[in-house]
């Protein structure tokens, strides 16, 4: 009877210790534990870390900051999770954010209504996704190479757009866009509502339509899924468009935050944080697995780490090293083998 | 008659052309990148003023990467330019390529940041503002304004970059003279508005709404502008509750100073072509030993 329980959830893999459902729960468990551990350490190192007050009509404190600052990375990471689910990757997400920022500043200077500016910005992001999707799904170029093209050229495109109107002062005022990024409703930052809405929409698309299944099937085995009647090219194309739009939203939030278009430094290295979040969230770079919830928690892990280090008053030289060490530790915890080895060595030490 | 005049005219213009050509120098300029507001203004100034000094400027943007910069400098050497101007991305790793330029007998002029080489003969001179002086000016103003009693939060530029080391060094050299002055928090804001905002948000939390903090010192204006946004969003009053001093004096900080959100900024001139080109062309006409550092003056601007 145990025989029946131990049927592997995927052929060719080692059977997980228990049913597939418990395996999926484990994927969320480890990032949550890591988050709790980081917050616990931060609380010890910096007294008052958990304080939350109300300032200027909104909640104010480190925990809120973590949620608030994690939003752009989490948005990008969700899109990245879908693309990596197809066994792809999108390196151009930071560049897409840069293009979006430049378009926002440009269209606002040109006097468009700000609702329309948002439409332009997201349309541009979707177009970037179409470009990536066409290169990968249409021409069959390897995803790293295909998205590298926009990654290296996108920030230049952003700077060229800034030049359209002189480019000396790419800052703007927009109560609508700035409100969306930095405003708040019932004490809670508006961008958290926006993120929640995007998450729900994406979750419905991925988990309540067949698209999620198609994406995972394509990523796990493109040839087999094609034989099963899935149009793998269309699925991959759609994944890149989704990723482009999510990066576009991140660009809107980040640009409206400082109300300046700064194509050179906006969302720098966000593609790496997004890939990292996706991996900490239990995704596999080999494709075939998407964990939307765990990816969001992993984005919080990364931001919690960044914020804790900033608050702790450590010299800035240490920031990146500590981040790398903690990430390594979380990944070891995350892997079944790494965890077993770690436990075994801990058990050995007392003797 | 007309023919002679035509011929004479042709001869004259040919003469003028040769004369002009004799004074035209081809100079390669490897710029760090185009981050922030200051550097693009610096690049524009160098490009716009080139013709006025009889310089044919070949401009290369290294996009913040040293390897890109090394490639550009080697390309300039291959093109056999008359001189090379480098605004180094980082201070280290320059021996080889500078030696190559020296072997090719192309003089190298450093602008903006310094390089760390044992053999100073590898470059003709460095023409730049004194970052250390900028830090000292900011520190001295703050000492005077705070009556030598001040707890300070600092937003550094990119960790390990020359402005971070020098501006911090100069600033600390001054405030170190006064027991009442100390830096209580310091972090890197990566030179950007976004970075400054993020770091200031953390400072606000770490110091209980900047309680007992009398000043914010930012290594550049962009970070300070981000800090101003963060403070306003936290209900604080930058420029009044906290003294705001930074470096660069870009147009946006001037606006902030007029609005009372910032108090002082040390000018890092972006219109520096008038200081750089005469030194370079003068050296090409008459190669004499130059001082290893020609300082471009810095001015402190204070809000009324």
PDB file of C-alpha atoms in Angstrom, chain A residues 53 55-56 58 60-62 65 69 159 182 254 257-259 264-267 309-311 313-314 316-317 319, chain B residues 34-35 44 156 159 185-188 192-194 197-199 201-202 204-206 208-209 229 232-235:
ATOM      1  CA  UNK A  53       3.221  53.711  12.889  1.00  0.00           C
ATOM      2  CA  UNK A  55       2.695  58.814   9.179  1.00  0.00           C
ATOM      3  CA  UNK A  56       1.116  61.142   6.615  1.00  0.00           C
ATOM      4  CA  UNK A  58      -0.188  55.668   5.667  1.00  0.00           C
ATOM      5  CA  UNK A  60       5.107  53.441   8.079  1.00  0.00           C
ATOM      6  CA  UNK A  61       7.822  51.037   9.179  1.00  0.00           C
ATOM      7  CA  UNK A  62      10.420  48.562   8.026  1.00  0.00           C
ATOM      8  CA  UNK A  65       9.050  49.134   3.441  1.00  0.00           C
ATOM      9  CA  UNK A  69      10.066  47.973  -2.106  1.00  0.00           C
ATOM     10  CA  UNK A 159      18.072  57.558 -23.590  1.00  0.00           C
ATOM     11  CA  UNK A 182       3.657  56.258  -3.696  1.00  0.00           C
ATOM     12  CA  UNK A 254       9.751  52.666 -10.353  1.00  0.00           C
ATOM     13  CA  UNK A 257       8.411  56.659  -7.558  1.00  0.00           C
ATOM     14  CA  UNK A 258      11.151  59.189  -8.355  1.00  0.00           C
ATOM     15  CA  UNK A 259       9.087  60.915 -11.087  1.00  0.00           C
ATOM     16  CA  UNK A 264      20.757  54.191 -17.252  1.00  0.00           C
ATOM     17  CA  UNK A 265      20.144  53.104 -13.696  1.00  0.00           C
ATOM     18  CA  UNK A 266      16.438  52.267 -13.327  1.00  0.00           C
ATOM     19  CA  UNK A 267      15.795  48.624 -12.392  1.00  0.00           C
ATOM     20  CA  UNK A 309      21.185  45.166   5.853  1.00  0.00           C
ATOM     21  CA  UNK A 310      20.401  48.836   5.173  1.00  0.00           C
ATOM     22  CA  UNK A 311      18.873  49.251   8.641  1.00  0.00           C
ATOM     23  CA  UNK A 313      24.163  50.073   9.765  1.00  0.00           C
ATOM     24  CA  UNK A 314      26.724  47.615   8.404  1.00  0.00           C
ATOM     25  CA  UNK A 316      28.105  49.160   2.593  1.00  0.00           C
ATOM     26  CA  UNK A 317      31.086  47.056   1.486  1.00  0.00           C
ATOM     27  CA  UNK A 319      26.031  44.304   1.710  1.00  0.00           C
TER      28      UNK A 319
ATOM     29  CA  UNK B  34      25.930  58.706 -19.014  1.00  0.00           C
ATOM     30  CA  UNK B  35      24.594  58.168 -15.494  1.00  0.00           C
ATOM     31  CA  UNK B  44      27.921  67.465 -24.178  1.00  0.00           C
ATOM     32  CA  UNK B 156      27.891  57.457  -0.426  1.00  0.00           C
ATOM     33  CA  UNK B 159      31.313  51.749  -3.045  1.00  0.00           C
ATOM     34  CA  UNK B 185      24.738  56.154   9.381  1.00  0.00           C
ATOM     35  CA  UNK B 186      26.369  55.654   5.999  1.00  0.00           C
ATOM     36  CA  UNK B 187      25.237  53.648   3.001  1.00  0.00           C
ATOM     37  CA  UNK B 188      25.773  53.546  -0.736  1.00  0.00           C
ATOM     38  CA  UNK B 192      20.990  57.584  -8.309  1.00  0.00           C
ATOM     39  CA  UNK B 193      17.768  59.265  -7.202  1.00  0.00           C
ATOM     40  CA  UNK B 194      16.202  55.846  -6.684  1.00  0.00           C
ATOM     41  CA  UNK B 197      15.438  57.504  -1.820  1.00  0.00           C
ATOM     42  CA  UNK B 198      15.788  53.866  -0.780  1.00  0.00           C
ATOM     43  CA  UNK B 199      18.728  54.581   1.532  1.00  0.00           C
ATOM     44  CA  UNK B 201      13.906  55.515   3.782  1.00  0.00           C
ATOM     45  CA  UNK B 202      16.075  53.044   5.682  1.00  0.00           C
ATOM     46  CA  UNK B 204      14.493  57.270   8.626  1.00  0.00           C
ATOM     47  CA  UNK B 205      13.475  53.923  10.105  1.00  0.00           C
ATOM     48  CA  UNK B 206      16.873  53.205  11.660  1.00  0.00           C
ATOM     49  CA  UNK B 208      13.410  56.830  14.559  1.00  0.00           C
ATOM     50  CA  UNK B 209      12.395  59.493  12.032  1.00  0.00           C
ATOM     51  CA  UNK B 229      11.444  62.800  -1.640  1.00  0.00           C
ATOM     52  CA  UNK B 232       8.745  64.458   2.520  1.00  0.00           C
ATOM     53  CA  UNK B 233       6.850  61.174   2.199  1.00  0.00           C
ATOM     54  CA  UNK B 234       7.706  60.494   5.854  1.00  0.00           C
ATOM     55  CA  UNK B 235       6.308  63.887   6.854  1.00  0.00           C
TER      56      UNK B 235
END
